[in-house]
């Protein structure tokens, strides 16, 4: 079905499935998803702390009562996906929080996460985009193993562990439209460069847990399990799942090859921009990609660079 805007920053993208644009960094960059089934609702991915109020406001405006929200499920604990979990849980006193077993401790005590993020992004960025990160009380957290499911009234939503981008990542499947809410397991898309059924996607491979082999297996599994659409944490709905998985794998392989040839992380950034922009045929779109993606590339390059250093140490 075509997407339909239903409230400020909120769009209906499939039967009972909404996407909220959190506005993190810019519009069209980071999304949360809301699954609704007969008076039962779940929020998948939370955005940052500042997302909580506008998200719940948009849901109320659409007639989705806050009492119906039974679950808050960050796909992984990176702060653009889980930073707002504590703030949402405060505003939704009846909800449970569902998370990958390896992510739980970081939500009960986000201090280690905060230290890591401050080291990577700097204090100023942390204060501006993420602070404060509120802990979640342990007795409200449920952990999801692979191949389990989340219950929403009469609907069971399968859970798939999706390591590669991060070790502790999971995806949630809405069985009605076979849509996987994938967090960062299936690349990030650029709506400015979206073609109807082939959005421009890039692999997202940040430090410290990027693992190419796990990433590859996750892409294969998503295709094998017959997922019809992927709703990524960073943006447009992906409908050509097998073709997109093949493109992402080929781009990741190009990135690994570039890393082994590069002699610094800065050189790798440029090599990734050069190689990945070639996936766009139109020179104008290439220039726009370099302009937009140039802002996000450092994190991906850093993750691939750390992988490369480990390879060199091991050989
Ligand atoms: Zn992300």
mmCIF file with all atom_site columns, N, CA and C and ligand atoms in Angstrom, residues 76 80-81 165 184 234, ligand 1:
data_model
loop_
_atom_site.group_PDB
_atom_site.id
_atom_site.type_symbol
_atom_site.label_atom_id
_atom_site.label_alt_id
_atom_site.label_comp_id
_atom_site.label_asym_id
_atom_site.label_entity_id
_atom_site.label_seq_id
_atom_site.pdbx_PDB_ins_code
_atom_site.Cartn_x
_atom_site.Cartn_y
_atom_site.Cartn_z
_atom_site.occupancy
_atom_site.B_iso_or_equiv
_atom_site.pdbx_formal_charge
_atom_site.auth_seq_id
_atom_site.auth_comp_id
_atom_site.auth_asym_id
_atom_site.auth_atom_id
_atom_site.pdbx_PDB_model_num
ATOM   1  N  N   . UNK A 1 76  ? 18.411 -2.120 19.210 1.00 0.00 ? 76  UNK A N   1
ATOM   2  C  CA  . UNK A 1 76  ? 19.744 -2.274 19.799 1.00 0.00 ? 76  UNK A CA  1
ATOM   3  C  C   . UNK A 1 76  ? 19.998 -1.030 20.645 1.00 0.00 ? 76  UNK A C   1
ATOM   4  N  N   . UNK A 1 80  ? 20.727 6.460  19.127 1.00 0.00 ? 80  UNK A N   1
ATOM   5  C  CA  . UNK A 1 80  ? 19.715 6.964  18.189 1.00 0.00 ? 80  UNK A CA  1
ATOM   6  C  C   . UNK A 1 80  ? 18.505 6.025  18.122 1.00 0.00 ? 80  UNK A C   1
ATOM   7  N  N   . UNK A 1 81  ? 18.641 4.813  18.703 1.00 0.00 ? 81  UNK A N   1
ATOM   8  C  CA  . UNK A 1 81  ? 17.541 3.836  18.716 1.00 0.00 ? 81  UNK A CA  1
ATOM   9  C  C   . UNK A 1 81  ? 16.998 3.595  20.123 1.00 0.00 ? 81  UNK A C   1
ATOM   10 N  N   . UNK A 1 165 ? 25.854 -5.342 12.457 1.00 0.00 ? 165 UNK A N   1
ATOM   11 C  CA  . UNK A 1 165 ? 26.020 -3.912 12.764 1.00 0.00 ? 165 UNK A CA  1
ATOM   12 C  C   . UNK A 1 165 ? 26.417 -3.781 14.237 1.00 0.00 ? 165 UNK A C   1
ATOM   13 N  N   . UNK A 1 184 ? 19.448 -1.248 12.359 1.00 0.00 ? 184 UNK A N   1
ATOM   14 C  CA  . UNK A 1 184 ? 20.504 -0.943 11.388 1.00 0.00 ? 184 UNK A CA  1
ATOM   15 C  C   . UNK A 1 184 ? 21.075 -2.197 10.724 1.00 0.00 ? 184 UNK A C   1
ATOM   16 N  N   . UNK A 1 234 ? 16.948 3.842  9.688  1.00 0.00 ? 234 UNK A N   1
ATOM   17 C  CA  . UNK A 1 234 ? 17.291 5.060  8.939  1.00 0.00 ? 234 UNK A CA  1
ATOM   18 C  C   . UNK A 1 234 ? 16.791 4.912  7.510  1.00 0.00 ? 234 UNK A C   1
HETATM 19 ZN ZN1 . LIG B 2 .   ? 21.324 3.895  13.894 1.00 0.00 ? 1   LIG B ZN1 1
#
